[in-house]
Coordinates of C-alpha atoms in Angstrom, one line a residue:
Chain A
X188 CA 1.1 -8.1 25.7
X189 CA 0.9 -4.6 27.2
X190 CA 3.6 -3.3 24.7
X191 CA 1.5 -4.7 21.8
X192 CA -1.5 -2.9 23.1
X193 CA 0.4 0.4 23.7
X194 CA 1.9 0.3 20.3
X195 CA -1.4 -0.4 18.6
X196 CA -3.1 2.4 20.4
X197 CA -0.3 4.8 19.6
X198 CA -0.6 3.7 16.0
X199 CA -4.4 4.4 16.2
X200 CA -3.8 7.9 17.6
X201 CA -1.2 8.6 14.9
X202 CA -3.7 7.4 12.2
X203 CA -6.5 9.6 13.6
X204 CA -4.1 12.6 13.7
X205 CA -3.0 12.1 10.1
X206 CA -6.6 11.5 8.9
X207 CA -7.7 14.7 10.4
X208 CA -4.8 16.6 8.7
X209 CA -5.5 14.9 5.3
X210 CA -9.2 15.7 5.6
X211 CA -8.4 19.3 6.2
X212 CA -5.9 19.4 3.3
X213 CA -8.3 17.7 0.9
X214 CA -11.6 18.9 2.4
X215 CA -14.1 17.6 -0.2
X216 CA -15.8 15.2 2.2
X217 CA -15.4 17.6 5.0
X218 CA -16.8 20.6 3.2
X219 CA -19.8 18.8 1.9
X220 CA -20.5 16.8 5.1
X221 CA -20.0 19.8 7.4
X222 CA -20.8 22.8 5.1
X223 CA -23.8 21.7 3.1
X224 CA -26.2 21.0 6.0
X225 CA -25.1 24.2 7.8
X226 CA -25.6 26.2 4.5
X227 CA -29.0 24.6 4.1
X228 CA -30.2 25.4 7.7
X229 CA -29.2 29.1 7.0
X230 CA -31.0 29.1 3.6
X231 CA -34.1 27.4 5.0
X232 CA -34.0 29.5 8.1
X233 CA -33.9 32.7 6.0
X234 CA -37.2 31.8 4.2
X235 CA -39.7 33.8 6.3
X236 CA -42.6 31.3 6.1
X237 CA -40.3 28.5 7.2
X238 CA -40.2 29.7 10.7
X239 CA -44.0 29.8 11.1
X240 CA -45.7 27.0 12.9
X241 CA -48.4 25.3 10.8
X242 CA -51.3 23.3 11.9
X243 CA -50.9 20.8 9.1
X244 CA -47.5 20.0 10.5
X245 CA -48.8 19.4 14.0
X246 CA -47.8 22.9 15.2
X247 CA -44.2 22.6 13.9
X248 CA -42.6 25.1 11.5
X249 CA -41.3 23.8 8.1
X250 CA -37.8 24.5 9.5
X251 CA -38.5 22.2 12.5
X252 CA -39.1 19.4 10.0
X253 CA -35.8 20.1 8.4
X254 CA -33.8 19.8 11.6
X255 CA -33.9 16.0 11.6
X256 CA -33.7 15.8 7.9
X257 CA -30.4 17.8 7.9
X258 CA -29.0 15.8 10.7
X259 CA -29.6 12.6 8.7
X260 CA -28.3 14.4 5.6
X261 CA -25.0 15.0 7.3
X262 CA -24.6 11.4 8.5
X263 CA -25.5 10.0 5.1
X264 CA -23.2 12.4 3.3
X265 CA -20.2 11.4 5.5
X266 CA -21.1 7.7 5.5
X267 CA -22.0 7.2 1.9
X268 CA -19.8 9.7 0.0
X269 CA -16.8 10.7 2.1
X270 CA -16.0 7.4 3.8
X271 CA -16.2 5.0 0.9
X272 CA -14.4 7.4 -1.5
X273 CA -11.5 7.7 1.0
X274 CA -11.2 4.0 1.6
X275 CA -11.6 3.1 -2.0
X276 CA -9.0 5.7 -2.9
X277 CA -6.6 4.2 -0.3
X278 CA -7.2 0.8 -1.7
X279 CA -6.7 1.9 -5.3
X280 CA -3.4 3.6 -4.3
X281 CA -2.2 0.4 -2.7
X282 CA -2.0 2.2 0.7
X283 CA -4.2 -0.3 2.4
X284 CA -2.0 -3.1 1.1
X285 CA 1.0 -1.2 2.3
X286 CA -0.5 -0.8 5.8
X287 CA -1.4 -4.5 5.8
X288 CA 2.4 -5.4 5.9
X289 CA 3.0 -3.2 8.9
X290 CA 2.1 -4.2 12.5
X291 CA -0.9 -1.9 12.5
X292 CA -4.0 -3.9 12.7
X293 CA -6.1 -3.2 9.7
X294 CA -9.1 -2.6 11.9
X295 CA -7.3 0.4 13.4
X296 CA -7.4 2.2 10.1
X297 CA -11.1 1.7 9.8
X298 CA -11.6 2.8 13.4
X299 CA -9.5 5.9 12.7
X300 CA -11.6 6.7 9.7
X301 CA -14.8 6.2 11.6
X302 CA -13.5 8.4 14.4
X303 CA -12.7 11.2 12.1
X304 CA -16.0 11.0 10.3
X305 CA -18.0 10.6 13.5
X306 CA -16.3 13.7 14.9
X307 CA -17.1 15.7 11.8
X308 CA -20.7 14.5 12.1
X309 CA -21.0 15.5 15.7
X310 CA -19.6 18.9 14.9
X311 CA -22.0 19.4 11.9
X312 CA -25.0 18.3 14.0
X313 CA -24.1 20.6 16.8
X314 CA -23.8 23.5 14.2
X315 CA -27.2 22.6 12.7
X316 CA -28.9 22.6 16.1
X317 CA -26.9 25.6 17.4
X318 CA -27.3 27.9 14.5
X319 CA -30.9 26.7 13.9
X320 CA -32.0 27.3 17.5
X321 CA -30.2 30.6 18.1
X322 CA -30.8 32.3 14.7
X323 CA -33.9 30.7 13.3
X324 CA -36.0 29.4 16.3
X325 CA -35.4 25.8 15.3
X326 CA -37.1 23.6 17.8
X327 CA -34.6 21.4 19.6
X328 CA -35.1 17.7 20.4
X329 CA -37.0 17.3 23.7
X330 CA -35.3 14.1 24.6
X331 CA -31.5 14.2 24.7
X332 CA -31.1 10.5 25.3
X333 CA -33.6 9.9 22.5
X334 CA -31.6 12.1 20.2
X335 CA -28.3 10.4 21.0
X336 CA -29.6 6.9 20.8
X337 CA -31.2 7.7 17.4
X338 CA -28.0 9.3 16.0
X339 CA -25.8 6.5 17.2
X340 CA -28.1 3.9 15.6
X341 CA -28.3 5.9 12.4
X342 CA -24.5 6.1 12.3
X343 CA -24.3 2.4 13.1
X344 CA -26.6 1.7 10.1
X345 CA -25.1 4.1 7.6
X346 CA -21.3 3.8 8.2
X347 CA -21.2 0.0 7.6
X348 CA -23.2 0.7 4.4
X349 CA -20.4 3.1 3.4
X350 CA -17.9 0.3 4.1
X351 CA -19.9 -2.0 2.0
X352 CA -19.8 0.5 -0.9
X353 CA -16.0 0.7 -0.4
X354 CA -15.6 -3.0 -0.6
X355 CA -17.9 -3.7 -3.5
X356 CA -16.8 -0.9 -5.8
X357 CA -14.1 -1.9 -8.2
X358 CA -12.5 1.6 -8.2
X359 CA -12.6 4.8 -6.3
X360 CA -14.6 6.4 -9.1
X361 CA -17.2 3.7 -8.9
X362 CA -17.3 4.0 -5.1
X363 CA -18.0 7.7 -5.6
X364 CA -20.8 7.0 -8.1
X365 CA -22.5 4.3 -6.1
X366 CA -22.2 6.4 -2.9
X367 CA -23.9 9.3 -4.7
X368 CA -26.8 7.2 -6.1
X369 CA -27.4 5.7 -2.7
X370 CA -27.1 9.1 -1.0
X371 CA -29.8 10.6 -3.2
X372 CA -32.1 7.6 -2.9
X373 CA -31.7 7.7 0.9
X374 CA -32.0 11.5 1.0
X375 CA -35.4 11.1 -0.7
X376 CA -36.4 8.6 1.9
X377 CA -35.4 11.0 4.6
X378 CA -37.9 13.5 3.2
X379 CA -35.3 16.0 1.9
X380 CA -37.6 16.9 -1.0
X381 CA -40.9 15.8 0.5
X382 CA -41.0 15.7 4.3
X383 CA -42.4 12.5 5.8
X384 CA -45.5 14.1 7.4
X385 CA -46.7 15.4 4.0
X386 CA -46.1 12.1 2.2
X387 CA -49.1 9.8 1.3
X388 CA -49.5 7.2 4.0
X389 CA -48.5 4.3 1.8
X390 CA -45.2 5.9 0.6
X391 CA -44.5 7.0 4.2
X392 CA -44.9 3.5 5.5
X393 CA -42.4 2.3 2.9
X394 CA -39.8 5.0 3.4
X395 CA -40.0 4.5 7.2
X396 CA -38.6 1.1 6.6
X397 CA -35.4 2.6 5.1
X398 CA -32.5 3.7 7.3
X399 CA -32.9 7.4 6.7
X400 CA -36.7 7.3 6.8
X401 CA -36.6 5.5 10.1
X402 CA -34.0 7.9 11.4
X403 CA -36.0 11.0 10.6
X404 CA -39.1 9.4 12.0
X405 CA -37.3 8.7 15.3
X406 CA -35.8 12.2 15.4
X407 CA -39.3 13.7 14.7
X408 CA -40.4 12.0 17.8
X409 CA -37.7 13.7 19.8
X410 CA -38.6 17.1 18.3
X411 CA -42.1 16.5 19.5
X412 CA -40.6 16.1 22.9
X413 CA -40.9 12.3 23.2
X414 CA -38.5 9.4 23.4
X415 CA -38.5 7.8 19.9
X416 CA -41.0 5.0 19.3
X417 CA -39.6 1.5 19.2
X418 CA -40.4 0.8 15.5
X419 CA -37.9 3.2 13.8
X420 CA -35.2 2.3 16.4
X421 CA -35.7 -1.4 15.6
X422 CA -35.5 -0.7 11.9
X423 CA -32.2 1.1 12.4
X424 CA -30.8 -1.6 14.7
X425 CA -31.7 -4.3 12.1
X426 CA -30.0 -2.4 9.3
X427 CA -26.9 -1.8 11.6
X428 CA -26.7 -5.5 12.3
X429 CA -27.1 -6.6 8.6
X430 CA -24.8 -4.0 7.1
X431 CA -22.1 -4.4 9.8
X432 CA -22.1 -8.2 9.3
X433 CA -21.8 -7.8 5.5
X434 CA -19.2 -5.1 5.8
X435 CA -17.0 -7.3 8.0
X436 CA -17.4 -10.2 5.7
X437 CA -16.6 -8.4 2.5
X438 CA -14.0 -5.8 3.4
X439 CA -10.9 -6.2 1.2
X440 CA -7.5 -4.5 1.6
X441 CA -6.6 -4.8 -2.1
Chain B
X222 CA 24.7 -24.9 9.5
X223 CA 23.3 -21.6 10.7
X224 CA 19.5 -21.4 11.2
X225 CA 18.2 -19.7 8.1
X226 CA 16.4 -16.4 8.6
X227 CA 13.9 -17.2 5.9
X228 CA 13.1 -20.8 5.1
X229 CA 10.6 -21.6 2.3
X230 CA 9.7 -25.2 1.6
X231 CA 7.5 -26.5 -1.2
X232 CA 5.7 -23.2 -1.6
X233 CA 2.6 -23.4 -3.9
X234 CA 0.3 -20.6 -4.8
X235 CA -2.3 -20.5 -7.5
X236 CA -4.7 -17.7 -8.6
X237 CA -7.6 -19.5 -10.2
X238 CA -6.1 -21.5 -13.1
X239 CA -2.8 -19.6 -12.9
X240 CA 0.0 -21.3 -11.0
X241 CA 2.1 -18.5 -9.7
X242 CA 4.5 -20.4 -7.5
X243 CA 5.0 -24.1 -8.0
X244 CA 6.9 -25.9 -5.3
X245 CA 9.5 -23.3 -4.4
X246 CA 12.3 -23.8 -1.9
X247 CA 14.4 -20.9 -0.6
X248 CA 16.7 -20.4 2.3
X249 CA 18.2 -17.1 3.3
X250 CA 21.0 -16.9 5.8
X251 CA 21.4 -14.3 8.5
X252 CA 22.8 -10.9 7.4
X253 CA 22.8 -12.0 3.8
X254 CA 21.7 -9.8 0.8
X255 CA 19.7 -12.2 -1.1
X256 CA 18.5 -11.5 -4.6
X257 CA 15.4 -12.9 -6.3
X258 CA 15.4 -12.5 -10.0
X259 CA 13.2 -14.0 -12.8
X260 CA 11.2 -13.0 -15.8
X261 CA 7.9 -11.1 -15.4
X262 CA 5.2 -13.4 -14.0
X263 CA 7.8 -15.9 -12.7
X264 CA 6.3 -15.7 -9.2
X265 CA 8.8 -13.5 -7.5
X266 CA 6.3 -11.0 -6.1
X267 CA 3.9 -13.7 -5.0
X268 CA 6.8 -15.4 -3.2
X269 CA 7.8 -12.3 -1.3
X270 CA 4.2 -11.5 -0.6
X271 CA 3.8 -14.9 1.0
X272 CA 7.0 -14.3 3.0
X273 CA 5.6 -11.0 4.1
X274 CA 2.3 -12.7 5.2
X275 CA 0.3 -10.7 2.7
X276 CA -0.8 -13.9 0.9
X277 CA -1.7 -17.3 2.2
X278 CA 0.2 -20.1 0.5
X279 CA -1.9 -23.0 -0.9
X280 CA 0.7 -25.5 0.2
X281 CA 4.2 -25.5 1.7
X282 CA 5.7 -23.9 4.7
X283 CA 7.3 -20.5 5.3
X284 CA 9.4 -19.6 8.4
X285 CA 10.6 -16.1 8.9
X286 CA 12.9 -15.7 11.9
X287 CA 11.5 -19.0 13.0
X288 CA 7.9 -17.6 12.9
X289 CA 4.9 -18.4 10.7
X290 CA 3.9 -15.2 8.8
X291 CA 0.2 -16.2 9.1
X292 CA 0.0 -17.6 12.6
X293 CA 2.5 -15.1 14.1
X294 CA 1.3 -12.2 12.1
X295 CA 2.0 -9.4 14.5
X296 CA 5.4 -10.6 15.5
X297 CA 6.5 -11.1 11.9
X298 CA 5.3 -7.6 10.9
X299 CA 7.1 -6.1 13.8
X300 CA 10.4 -7.6 12.7
X301 CA 10.1 -7.7 8.9
X302 CA 10.2 -4.4 6.9
X303 CA 8.6 -4.7 3.5
X304 CA 8.7 -2.5 0.4
X305 CA 5.9 -3.4 -2.0
X306 CA 5.6 -2.8 -5.7
X307 CA 2.9 -0.4 -6.8
X308 CA 1.9 0.9 -3.5
X309 CA 1.3 4.7 -3.4
X310 CA 0.5 7.0 -0.5
X311 CA -2.2 9.6 0.0
X312 CA -1.4 12.6 -2.2
X313 CA -1.2 15.2 0.5
X314 CA 0.8 13.4 3.2
X315 CA 4.2 14.9 3.9
X316 CA 7.4 12.8 3.9
X317 CA 8.1 13.4 7.5
X318 CA 4.5 12.7 8.5
X319 CA 4.3 9.3 6.8
X320 CA 7.6 8.2 8.2
X321 CA 6.6 9.2 11.7
X322 CA 3.2 7.6 11.2
X323 CA 4.8 4.3 10.1
X324 CA 7.4 4.6 12.9
X325 CA 4.5 4.7 15.4
X326 CA 3.4 1.3 14.3
X327 CA 6.6 -0.4 15.6
X328 CA 8.0 -1.2 19.0
X329 CA 11.3 0.4 18.0
X330 CA 11.7 2.8 15.2
X331 CA 14.9 4.3 13.7
X332 CA 15.7 7.9 14.0
X333 CA 13.7 9.5 11.2
X334 CA 16.0 12.5 10.4
X335 CA 19.0 10.1 10.1
X336 CA 17.0 7.7 7.8
X337 CA 15.9 10.6 5.7
X338 CA 19.4 11.8 5.3
X339 CA 20.8 8.4 4.4
X340 CA 18.3 8.2 1.6
X341 CA 18.9 11.7 0.3
X342 CA 15.4 12.8 1.3
X343 CA 16.6 15.4 3.7
X344 CA 15.6 18.3 1.6
X345 CA 12.1 17.0 1.0
X346 CA 10.8 16.1 4.5
X347 CA 8.0 18.8 4.3
X348 CA 7.1 17.9 0.7
X349 CA 3.7 16.4 -0.1
X350 CA 3.9 12.8 -1.5
X351 CA 2.3 13.9 -4.8
X352 CA 5.1 16.5 -5.3
X353 CA 7.9 13.9 -5.2
X354 CA 9.5 12.7 -8.3
X355 CA 9.4 9.0 -9.1
X356 CA 12.9 8.5 -7.7
X357 CA 12.1 10.3 -4.5
X358 CA 8.8 8.3 -4.1
X359 CA 10.9 5.1 -4.5
X360 CA 13.4 6.3 -1.8
X361 CA 10.5 7.1 0.5
X362 CA 9.1 3.6 0.0
X363 CA 12.5 2.1 0.9
X364 CA 12.6 4.4 4.0
X365 CA 9.2 3.1 5.0
X366 CA 10.4 -0.5 4.9
X367 CA 13.3 0.4 7.2
X368 CA 11.7 2.8 9.6
X369 CA 10.6 0.0 12.0
X370 CA 14.3 -1.0 12.5
X371 CA 13.6 -4.5 11.0
X372 CA 15.7 -7.6 11.4
X373 CA 14.7 -8.6 7.9
X374 CA 14.0 -6.2 5.0
X375 CA 12.1 -7.5 1.9
X376 CA 12.4 -5.1 -0.9
X377 CA 10.4 -5.6 -4.1
X378 CA 11.9 -3.7 -7.1
X379 CA 14.4 -1.8 -4.9
X380 CA 15.8 0.6 -7.4
X381 CA 13.2 0.7 -10.2
X382 CA 12.9 4.3 -11.4
X383 CA 16.1 5.5 -9.8
X384 CA 18.9 7.3 -11.7
X385 CA 22.4 5.8 -11.6
X386 CA 23.4 8.1 -8.7
X387 CA 20.5 7.3 -6.6
X388 CA 20.9 3.6 -7.3
X389 CA 24.5 3.7 -6.1
X390 CA 23.4 5.6 -3.0
X391 CA 20.6 3.1 -2.4
X392 CA 23.0 0.1 -2.8
X393 CA 25.4 1.8 -0.3
X394 CA 22.5 2.2 2.1
X395 CA 21.4 -1.4 1.8
X396 CA 25.1 -2.5 2.4
X397 CA 25.2 -0.4 5.6
X398 CA 21.8 -1.8 6.7
X399 CA 23.2 -5.3 6.2
X400 CA 26.3 -4.2 8.1
X401 CA 24.0 -3.7 11.1
X402 CA 23.0 -7.4 10.8
X403 CA 19.8 -7.0 8.9
X404 CA 19.0 -9.7 6.4
X405 CA 17.9 -8.3 3.1
X406 CA 15.9 -9.8 0.3
X407 CA 15.8 -7.9 -2.9
X408 CA 13.5 -8.7 -5.8
X409 CA 14.9 -7.2 -8.9
X410 CA 14.8 -7.1 -12.7
X411 CA 18.3 -5.7 -12.9
X412 CA 21.1 -8.2 -13.3
X413 CA 23.5 -5.4 -12.6
X414 CA 21.9 -4.9 -9.2
X415 CA 21.9 -8.6 -8.5
X416 CA 25.6 -8.7 -9.4
X417 CA 26.7 -5.6 -7.5
X418 CA 24.6 -5.9 -4.4
X419 CA 23.7 -9.5 -3.7
X420 CA 25.7 -12.2 -1.9
X421 CA 23.5 -14.9 -3.4
X422 CA 20.8 -14.8 -6.1
X423 CA 17.8 -17.1 -6.7
X424 CA 16.6 -17.4 -10.2
X425 CA 12.9 -18.1 -10.4
X426 CA 11.1 -19.1 -13.6
X427 CA 7.6 -20.5 -13.9
X428 CA 7.2 -20.5 -10.2
X429 CA 10.2 -22.7 -9.6
X430 CA 13.7 -22.2 -8.5
X431 CA 16.0 -22.8 -11.5
X432 CA 19.3 -21.7 -10.0
X433 CA 20.6 -20.4 -6.7
X434 CA 24.1 -19.3 -5.9
X435 CA 26.6 -16.4 -5.8
X436 CA 26.6 -14.2 -8.9
X437 CA 29.9 -15.9 -9.9
X438 CA 28.4 -19.4 -9.6
X439 CA 25.4 -18.4 -11.7
X440 CA 27.6 -17.0 -14.4
X441 CA 29.4 -20.3 -14.5
X442 CA 26.1 -22.3 -14.6
X443 CA 24.9 -20.1 -17.4
X444 CA 28.1 -21.1 -19.4
X445 CA 30.2 -18.1 -18.5
X446 CA 32.9 -17.0 -21.0
X447 CA 35.1 -14.0 -21.3
X448 CA 35.6 -12.4 -24.7
X449 CA 38.8 -10.4 -25.2
X450 CA 40.0 -8.5 -28.2
X451 CA 43.0 -6.3 -28.9
X452 CA 45.3 -4.9 -31.6
X453 CA 48.8 -6.4 -31.2
X454 CA 51.8 -4.1 -31.7
X455 CA 53.5 -6.8 -33.8
X456 CA 53.0 -10.2 -35.4
X457 CA 52.8 -13.4 -33.4
X458 CA 51.7 -16.9 -34.0
X459 CA 48.3 -17.9 -32.5
X460 CA 50.0 -20.9 -30.7
X461 CA 51.4 -18.3 -28.3
X462 CA 47.9 -17.8 -27.0
X463 CA 46.1 -21.1 -27.8
X464 CA 48.7 -22.9 -25.6
X465 CA 47.4 -21.0 -22.6
X466 CA 45.1 -23.2 -20.4
X467 CA 42.6 -20.4 -19.9
X468 CA 42.1 -19.7 -23.6
X469 CA 39.5 -21.6 -25.5
X470 CA 39.6 -20.0 -28.9
X471 CA 41.6 -17.5 -30.9
X472 CA 40.9 -15.9 -34.3
X473 CA 41.7 -12.8 -36.2
X474 CA 39.4 -10.0 -37.4
X475 CA 41.3 -7.7 -39.6
X476 CA 44.2 -6.4 -37.5
X477 CA 42.5 -7.4 -34.3
X478 CA 42.8 -10.6 -32.3
X479 CA 39.6 -12.0 -30.8
X480 CA 39.7 -14.7 -28.2
X481 CA 37.5 -16.4 -25.6
X482 CA 38.4 -18.1 -22.4
X483 CA 37.7 -18.2 -18.7
X484 CA 37.5 -15.2 -16.5
X485 CA 41.2 -15.4 -15.8
X486 CA 42.1 -15.1 -19.5
X487 CA 43.0 -11.5 -19.6
X488 CA 45.9 -11.5 -17.3
X489 CA 47.4 -14.7 -18.8
X490 CA 47.1 -13.3 -22.3
X491 CA 48.7 -9.9 -21.4
X492 CA 51.6 -11.7 -19.6
X493 CA 52.2 -14.1 -22.5
X494 CA 52.2 -11.2 -25.0
X495 CA 54.6 -9.2 -22.7
X496 CA 57.1 -12.1 -22.6
X497 CA 57.0 -12.2 -26.4
X498 CA 57.7 -8.5 -26.5
X499 CA 54.2 -7.6 -27.9
X500 CA 52.0 -5.0 -26.5
X501 CA 48.2 -5.2 -26.7
X502 CA 46.4 -2.0 -27.8
X503 CA 42.8 -1.0 -27.7
X504 CA 42.0 -3.9 -25.4
X505 CA 38.4 -4.7 -24.9
X506 CA 37.3 -7.4 -22.3
X507 CA 33.7 -8.5 -22.0
X508 CA 32.8 -10.9 -19.2
X509 CA 29.7 -12.9 -19.9
X510 CA 27.3 -11.1 -17.7
X511 CA 24.9 -12.4 -15.2
X512 CA 22.4 -11.1 -17.7
X513 CA 23.5 -13.7 -20.2
X514 CA 23.5 -16.4 -17.6
X515 CA 20.0 -15.3 -16.6
X516 CA 18.8 -15.5 -20.2
X517 CA 20.3 -19.0 -20.6
X518 CA 18.9 -20.2 -17.3
X519 CA 15.4 -18.9 -17.9
X520 CA 15.1 -19.2 -21.7
X521 CA 13.3 -22.5 -22.0
X522 CA 9.9 -22.0 -23.5
X523 CA 9.5 -18.6 -21.9
X524 CA 8.5 -16.1 -24.5
X525 CA 11.3 -13.6 -25.4
X526 CA 9.1 -10.6 -24.4
X527 CA 8.9 -11.8 -20.8
X528 CA 12.7 -11.5 -20.3
X529 CA 12.8 -7.8 -20.7
X530 CA 13.8 -5.4 -18.0
X531 CA 10.6 -3.4 -17.6
X532 CA 8.4 -4.0 -14.6

């Protein structure tokens, strides 16, 4: 039993190592997931008026609104674009089928993919907050546990959605297209083009029921210095539960 | 009777309305090189995928090393190396990396540099997968099936895409793997491969076993004949040859003599001619091939197009 466990963890670590290398060699997902939000924080930070606190925003600067949006942007980019494209490509190649006849438990590959994507997400979020705070006076979340819990729940909702895309798309191309559409829809809901506090009340109520809207709402609470309110966390948890269940049921290796 | 390494009984597998495998029995002995041949769509790949545990049979039983590929998933995968048709690798993975990666999945793995050398991949260990030629990709896929030091190797389309040199090299490698006691199952379209490499061959058609035996036995079942023709150095009467027990027919074509008989016919004819002081020139001997036997065995109501060699 212990040899089985050792072998399977050794397999997992090898998979993580290879996945990191492949991601660096074919850095599409990595560049966009890591680079785009960092680039955006620099662009937004460089707009002079973006650093000024505004009464209409409850004393926050426009940039402060974009901190949470960009964190969610990173997670959705990695979960909805990078992850499904990679898995669907592996399936299309027959690589998943090939792995399925080795002793590596299929779940280990998923876990390795999630590990790589989560690591990139953590790095991107650290860069957003680090660069934002040091260079552009971005206000940091006041509640670290609140921040972490929100990010974990957001990832738990979005990554299984990415797996669902990977399993429902017939080809890698389709997975890329579906991922893109969902990404833009959810980016709107996160307030990328129209921040939540400025949305009409009705629209805001609706988008706060989406995973990205709820995530930004909860992160806004932490920026305001509070632990997130229960409603958005409950929305995220519900999505996480539903998407994870569906993803486990529908995942296919070929 | 030795316990078979692979024992398939009454295997059935359908995909929707399509019956892929229809009550198949197979038994593979230890350290045997066992060939599986059949027309496209005969159910070969489905059968080996069931043996590898990749597909769940609808009915029937499969035992591999005494284990059930479904119930004892992990143990079977540890001990059975599989080469799959149409499975590619990520474009930018290096040869050495993927072999080490797959090696890490197994309790024991073979020495990667040695494996790479034996397959003629030594010069390509740092190459990306996408930079490999079709033949090198094929060799890498064989290497991946062997990297876990398997007791059983199941190889689907072993030498498809390899040039004659690489095929010979691969056959030699498979022989040496068998020499270490590994049982090898080879799915192939190539009768030459079945004949040269396999101890026994199963012919599958329409999901059923139509024949199983050594290549020689199959040739006989397929109505094996040897055709021989030559230009005699002088005149002789046909009776000289028709009286030989191994000769079945003799006729003349211009100045050539054409005869058919068993696979012993050539020696007897030459000896008989020699005794009569006649030399045979421009001799051509054609043994009915396993290919012909295969066509005979699988010809019934299967469309001609499906007996081609392409994958």
